[in-house]
């Protein structure tokens, strides 16, 4: 509802003459304007007078008649505070208050059918406003996690996703695999065909990788420049390697001309696969480093191929 | 020399001639062209009389807001029915809002257009009051509209209001005032403050689209309602309303105070929560009281406010418009103009006293 922190539960005990007997720090926070006068024996009226709060916030007048009011709410500096009070056997008054977001009762002065309809309409509008806010927040969140050029996840999303899946696979005792992908001789491609065509190439490859991953829970992300990465929760090394080979073939099948490539006259990709078969630690960089190393080996082997590695050390 | 800005809220009671013409027009006995001559005459007459009060900035008296300050913009819309929600007042009477029957939502009458027609009648700066989007949001029926969701309606409403505000500035408004009377009512409907905060968020969606210079010329009016000398939410405490109200992305706030049970306390709350870049126009005229305040009384109220609110952030106003609904005859035009004149004179008197008090001018 608002950005203010919730009030620590406020507790106070008053004697039969409405004089303060005991209290906790939450009470001082609730009646902050009166902090300097809060002491044993000070009257509730003096505390109330020192504060710019609704009178009902600390109105103990009911104690004269012995019947405490029902729990009620008031607003204290943009926080909704719910207050409950009761009478002890020796006339002591116990007051408990804390922040709440629960739906409050209708205002006592408007207990009729039409007012209820008005309130209902207002609450519906309120819910619609909140729904739009959540949609906007979600949209901004997605924008922050999406690569602007290719439309697939960006590195930030990959990092967050890796953390989540690392924990999930650890708890479920599942393997976790990653594929690191680099477009071969991409600088030469840009130099020859220009950056606009380079962008078209990046989009085509991103789309192809996404279309061919075909794996529940899998993720394709642009890691940077001409680098992509895939995360395959639950996939062992064999399955991940097979998927990497499918991706390599799919990109090759695009047959995007690349006359300056040192591998083939078309655009190709190199892929490094790494798998953690059994996660025990919390350092996710182990998987990233291993996949990166495997990618380096694929490049060293002439590019346009797949190399795989199993992370055997504890991770 | 200290000067304190002073502004009218907006509405001035219609003359019997105008009310009679409106009734005839509603009954189909006169045509739109004839009705237009009545509006035009009423606006000119009202603006002349407002100028005569010494007001430094005036309105058109809202003479063209056909039936009320809340519904003028949609009344002639084809997708509007008269049987909307009822707003209950303290004396037992109710006012009924219209109901939207289909989308898309569009304003049928723009305050920018009526302002443009009035602008020719004065050399003084003009202010235009418009109804808030949160009040208009209550036009959407509780059982929904098939094919037109509440969220889409709110999007359309925000778009329309942005156009309305920009249109008012383009038509020559020096200030645009947003009537937010339902802010206080929202707390009565929902004491948790959730509805109020949503209303504020909805209005802020519009205000966030404006640039700083535009927001600096926007004022928000809050009051407990004033219709037939009755209110709808005077029992809601300012301590619960104002901290949230000042979250609106506007500079000026027109706050009913003269009729408050404890103005001293209300002023303290304003002073506590008013942000440094905001200005509070304090209500120094009780529009529901038939008695005309003297300039001396107004002066005393201004000096009381000045004890709590920095002068650079202080202005004066009336607690509310004098006739937000077209058929409200509880206050005469003569009384309204006399009260406005008292406010203008009383405010100037207070400014002179404050200048002397604070050693800025030696008499």
GROMACS .gro file of N, CA and C in nm, chain B residues 108-190:
model
  249
  423UNK      N    1  -1.714   1.427  -2.336
  423UNK     CA    2  -1.807   1.485  -2.432
  423UNK      C    3  -1.797   1.637  -2.432
  424UNK      N    4  -1.758   1.693  -2.318
  424UNK     CA    5  -1.741   1.839  -2.309
  424UNK      C    6  -1.606   1.866  -2.243
  425UNK      N    7  -1.524   1.945  -2.309
  425UNK     CA    8  -1.391   1.975  -2.257
  425UNK      C    9  -1.391   2.109  -2.185
  426UNK      N   10  -1.334   2.109  -2.065
  426UNK     CA   11  -1.321   2.235  -1.992
  426UNK      C   12  -1.229   2.331  -2.066
  427UNK      N   13  -1.139   2.275  -2.147
  427UNK     CA   14  -1.050   2.361  -2.226
  427UNK      C   15  -1.131   2.444  -2.325
  428UNK      N   16  -1.236   2.384  -2.381
  428UNK     CA   17  -1.319   2.457  -2.478
  428UNK      C   18  -1.398   2.569  -2.409
  429UNK      N   19  -1.451   2.540  -2.292
  429UNK     CA   20  -1.529   2.643  -2.222
  429UNK      C   21  -1.437   2.755  -2.173
  430UNK      N   22  -1.314   2.717  -2.136
  430UNK     CA   23  -1.218   2.820  -2.094
  430UNK      C   24  -1.185   2.912  -2.213
  431UNK      N   25  -1.163   2.851  -2.328
  431UNK     CA   26  -1.129   2.930  -2.447
  431UNK      C   27  -1.239   3.033  -2.476
  432UNK      N   28  -1.366   2.992  -2.452
  432UNK     CA   29  -1.477   3.086  -2.479
  432UNK      C   30  -1.479   3.200  -2.377
  433UNK      N   31  -1.434   3.171  -2.254
  433UNK     CA   32  -1.438   3.273  -2.149
  433UNK      C   33  -1.319   3.367  -2.153
  434UNK      N   34  -1.210   3.319  -2.211
  434UNK     CA   35  -1.083   3.392  -2.203
  434UNK      C   36  -1.093   3.535  -2.257
  435UNK      N   37  -1.183   3.553  -2.356
  435UNK     CA   38  -1.195   3.683  -2.423
  435UNK      C   39  -1.255   3.790  -2.333
  436UNK      N   40  -1.316   3.748  -2.221
  436UNK     CA   41  -1.390   3.844  -2.140
  436UNK      C   42  -1.308   3.910  -2.029
  437UNK      N   43  -1.181   3.876  -2.018
  437UNK     CA   44  -1.100   3.937  -1.912
  437UNK      C   45  -0.954   3.947  -1.952
  438UNK      N   46  -0.888   4.043  -1.891
  438UNK     CA   47  -0.743   4.055  -1.907
  438UNK      C   48  -0.672   3.989  -1.790
  439UNK      N   49  -0.748   3.952  -1.687
  439UNK     CA   50  -0.687   3.890  -1.569
  439UNK      C   51  -0.645   3.745  -1.599
  440UNK      N   52  -0.548   3.693  -1.524
  440UNK     CA   53  -0.516   3.551  -1.539
  440UNK      C   54  -0.638   3.466  -1.504
  441UNK      N   55  -0.648   3.351  -1.569
  441UNK     CA   56  -0.762   3.263  -1.542
  441UNK      C   57  -0.719   3.127  -1.492
  442UNK      N   58  -0.805   3.074  -1.410
  442UNK     CA   59  -0.783   2.939  -1.357
  442UNK      C   60  -0.899   2.851  -1.404
  443UNK      N   61  -0.869   2.726  -1.436
  443UNK     CA   62  -0.974   2.634  -1.478
  443UNK      C   63  -0.976   2.512  -1.385
  444UNK      N   64  -1.091   2.485  -1.329
  444UNK     CA   65  -1.105   2.366  -1.243
  444UNK      C   66  -1.158   2.251  -1.328
  445UNK      N   67  -1.102   2.133  -1.304
  445UNK     CA   68  -1.150   2.012  -1.372
  445UNK      C   69  -1.170   1.902  -1.267
  446UNK      N   70  -1.247   1.804  -1.302
  446UNK     CA   71  -1.272   1.696  -1.206
  446UNK      C   72  -1.159   1.593  -1.216
  447UNK      N   73  -1.129   1.530  -1.105
  447UNK     CA   74  -1.017   1.435  -1.101
  447UNK      C   75  -1.053   1.305  -1.173
  448UNK      N   76  -0.950   1.232  -1.214
  448UNK     CA   77  -0.975   1.102  -1.275
  448UNK      C   78  -1.029   1.002  -1.174
  449UNK      N   79  -0.993   1.020  -1.048
  449UNK     CA   80  -1.044   0.924  -0.949
  449UNK      C   81  -1.194   0.939  -0.929
  450UNK      N   82  -1.243   1.061  -0.933
  450UNK     CA   83  -1.389   1.080  -0.925
  450UNK      C   84  -1.455   1.020  -1.048
  451UNK      N   85  -1.397   1.046  -1.164
  451UNK     CA   86  -1.454   0.992  -1.288
  451UNK      C   87  -1.449   0.839  -1.292
  452UNK      N   88  -1.351   0.783  -1.221
  452UNK     CA   89  -1.338   0.637  -1.224
  452UNK      C   90  -1.461   0.568  -1.167
  453UNK      N   91  -1.534   0.641  -1.083
  453UNK     CA   92  -1.653   0.583  -1.019
  453UNK      C   93  -1.771   0.573  -1.117
  454UNK      N   94  -1.752   0.619  -1.240
  454UNK     CA   95  -1.857   0.605  -1.341
  454UNK      C   96  -1.863   0.463  -1.395
  455UNK      N   97  -1.756   0.389  -1.378
  455UNK     CA   98  -1.753   0.252  -1.431
  455UNK      C   99  -1.841   0.163  -1.342
  456UNK      N  100  -1.934   0.088  -1.400
  456UNK     CA  101  -2.029   0.012  -1.318
  456UNK      C  102  -1.963  -0.102  -1.241
  457UNK      N  103  -2.020  -0.133  -1.126
  457UNK     CA  104  -1.962  -0.238  -1.041
  457UNK      C  105  -1.970  -0.375  -1.106
  458UNK      N  106  -2.069  -0.397  -1.194
  458UNK     CA  107  -2.080  -0.528  -1.257
  458UNK      C  108  -2.007  -0.535  -1.391
  459UNK      N  109  -1.925  -0.434  -1.421
  459UNK     CA  110  -1.839  -0.438  -1.538
  459UNK      C  111  -1.910  -0.407  -1.668
  460UNK      N  112  -1.832  -0.395  -1.774
  460UNK     CA  113  -1.885  -0.373  -1.909
  460UNK      C  114  -1.823  -0.479  -1.999
  461UNK      N  115  -1.904  -0.566  -2.060
  461UNK     CA  116  -1.848  -0.671  -2.146
  461UNK      C  117  -1.761  -0.612  -2.256
  462UNK      N  118  -1.642  -0.666  -2.270
  462UNK     CA  119  -1.553  -0.621  -2.376
  462UNK      C  120  -1.479  -0.492  -2.348
  463UNK      N  121  -1.501  -0.435  -2.232
  463UNK     CA  122  -1.433  -0.309  -2.197
  463UNK      C  123  -1.397  -0.317  -2.049
  464UNK      N  124  -1.276  -0.364  -2.024
  464UNK     CA  125  -1.237  -0.390  -1.884
  464UNK      C  126  -1.215  -0.261  -1.808
  465UNK      N  127  -1.219  -0.276  -1.677
  465UNK     CA  128  -1.196  -0.162  -1.588
  465UNK      C  129  -1.056  -0.104  -1.613
  466UNK      N  130  -0.959  -0.190  -1.637
  466UNK     CA  131  -0.822  -0.143  -1.659
  466UNK      C  132  -0.812  -0.061  -1.789
  467UNK      N  133  -0.880  -0.109  -1.893
  467UNK     CA  134  -0.879  -0.035  -2.020
  467UNK      C  135  -0.949   0.099  -2.002
  468UNK      N  136  -1.059   0.097  -1.929
  468UNK     CA  137  -1.130   0.223  -1.900
  468UNK      C  138  -1.037   0.322  -1.829
  469UNK      N  139  -0.963   0.274  -1.730
  469UNK     CA  140  -0.872   0.364  -1.657
  469UNK      C  141  -0.763   0.419  -1.750
  470UNK      N  142  -0.715   0.336  -1.840
  470UNK     CA  143  -0.615   0.383  -1.937
  470UNK      C  144  -0.674   0.496  -2.023
  471UNK      N  145  -0.797   0.474  -2.071
  471UNK     CA  146  -0.863   0.577  -2.154
  471UNK      C  147  -0.885   0.705  -2.074
  472UNK      N  148  -0.925   0.687  -1.949
  472UNK     CA  149  -0.952   0.801  -1.861
  472UNK      C  150  -0.825   0.885  -1.840
  473UNK      N  151  -0.716   0.818  -1.816
  473UNK     CA  152  -0.588   0.888  -1.796
  473UNK      C  153  -0.548   0.963  -1.923
  474UNK      N  154  -0.566   0.899  -2.037
  474UNK     CA  155  -0.534   0.965  -2.165
  474UNK      C  156  -0.620   1.091  -2.184
  475UNK      N  157  -0.750   1.078  -2.155
  475UNK     CA  158  -0.841   1.191  -2.173
  475UNK      C  159  -0.804   1.307  -2.079
  476UNK      N  160  -0.770   1.272  -1.956
  476UNK     CA  161  -0.737   1.377  -1.858
  476UNK      C  162  -0.608   1.450  -1.896
  477UNK      N  163  -0.512   1.376  -1.948
  477UNK     CA  164  -0.387   1.440  -1.993
  477UNK      C  165  -0.419   1.542  -2.102
  478UNK      N  166  -0.505   1.501  -2.198
  478UNK     CA  167  -0.544   1.593  -2.305
  478UNK      C  168  -0.617   1.715  -2.248
  479UNK      N  169  -0.703   1.689  -2.149
  479UNK     CA  170  -0.783   1.796  -2.089
  479UNK      C  171  -0.692   1.901  -2.023
  480UNK      N  172  -0.596   1.854  -1.946
  480UNK     CA  173  -0.505   1.947  -1.877
  480UNK      C  174  -0.423   2.027  -1.978
  481UNK      N  175  -0.366   1.956  -2.073
  481UNK     CA  176  -0.284   2.025  -2.174
  481UNK      C  177  -0.371   2.124  -2.253
  482UNK      N  178  -0.495   2.083  -2.279
  482UNK     CA  179  -0.587   2.171  -2.351
  482UNK      C  180  -0.616   2.298  -2.273
  483UNK      N  181  -0.631   2.285  -2.143
  483UNK     CA  182  -0.658   2.402  -2.058
  483UNK      C  183  -0.540   2.499  -2.062
  484UNK      N  184  -0.421   2.445  -2.052
  484UNK     CA  185  -0.303   2.533  -2.059
  484UNK      C  186  -0.296   2.601  -2.197
  485UNK      N  187  -0.323   2.523  -2.300
  485UNK     CA  188  -0.317   2.579  -2.436
  485UNK      C  189  -0.423   2.688  -2.455
  486UNK      N  190  -0.535   2.674  -2.384
  486UNK     CA  191  -0.643   2.773  -2.397
  486UNK      C  192  -0.619   2.895  -2.310
  487UNK      N  193  -0.509   2.896  -2.238
  487UNK     CA  194  -0.472   3.017  -2.163
  487UNK      C  195  -0.487   3.009  -2.013
  488UNK      N  196  -0.507   2.890  -1.959
  488UNK     CA  197  -0.518   2.880  -1.812
  488UNK      C  198  -0.382   2.904  -1.748
  489UNK      N  199  -0.380   2.994  -1.648
  489UNK     CA  200  -0.255   3.010  -1.573
  489UNK      C  201  -0.244   2.898  -1.469
  490UNK      N  202  -0.358   2.858  -1.418
  490UNK     CA  203  -0.361   2.747  -1.322
  490UNK      C  204  -0.469   2.647  -1.366
  491UNK      N  205  -0.443   2.521  -1.339
  491UNK     CA  206  -0.546   2.419  -1.354
  491UNK      C  207  -0.563   2.352  -1.218
  492UNK      N  208  -0.687   2.353  -1.174
  492UNK     CA  209  -0.717   2.294  -1.042
  492UNK      C  210  -0.792   2.164  -1.060
  493UNK      N  211  -0.743   2.062  -0.992
  493UNK     CA  212  -0.810   1.932  -0.998
  493UNK      C  213  -0.895   1.915  -0.872
  494UNK      N  214  -1.026   1.899  -0.892
  494UNK     CA  215  -1.116   1.882  -0.778
  494UNK      C  216  -1.109   1.738  -0.729
  495UNK      N  217  -1.062   1.722  -0.608
  495UNK     CA  218  -1.035   1.589  -0.551
  495UNK      C  219  -1.117   1.569  -0.425
  496UNK      N  220  -1.243   1.606  -0.432
  496UNK     CA  221  -1.326   1.597  -0.312
  496UNK      C  222  -1.344   1.453  -0.266
  497UNK      N  223  -1.330   1.357  -0.357
  497UNK     CA  224  -1.350   1.217  -0.319
  497UNK      C  225  -1.231   1.162  -0.241
  498UNK      N  226  -1.122   1.241  -0.230
  498UNK     CA  227  -1.007   1.195  -0.152
  498UNK      C  228  -1.045   1.172  -0.007
  499UNK      N  229  -1.115   1.269   0.049
  499UNK     CA  230  -1.156   1.257   0.188
  499UNK      C  231  -1.266   1.151   0.202
  500UNK      N  232  -1.352   1.147   0.102
  500UNK     CA  233  -1.460   1.047   0.103
  500UNK      C  234  -1.402   0.906   0.097
  501UNK      N  235  -1.290   0.891   0.027
  501UNK     CA  236  -1.227   0.759   0.013
  501UNK      C  237  -1.190   0.701   0.149
  502UNK      N  238  -1.148   0.789   0.240
  502UNK     CA  239  -1.112   0.740   0.373
  502UNK      C  240  -1.235   0.698   0.452
  503UNK      N  241  -1.346   0.757   0.419
  503UNK     CA  242  -1.469   0.719   0.486
  503UNK      C  243  -1.516   0.582   0.435
  504UNK      N  244  -1.495   0.560   0.306
  504UNK     CA  245  -1.533   0.432   0.248
  504UNK      C  246  -1.438   0.321   0.290
  505UNK      N  247  -1.313   0.355   0.307
  505UNK     CA  248  -1.211   0.255   0.334
  505UNK      C  249  -1.108   0.314   0.431
   0.00000   0.00000   0.00000
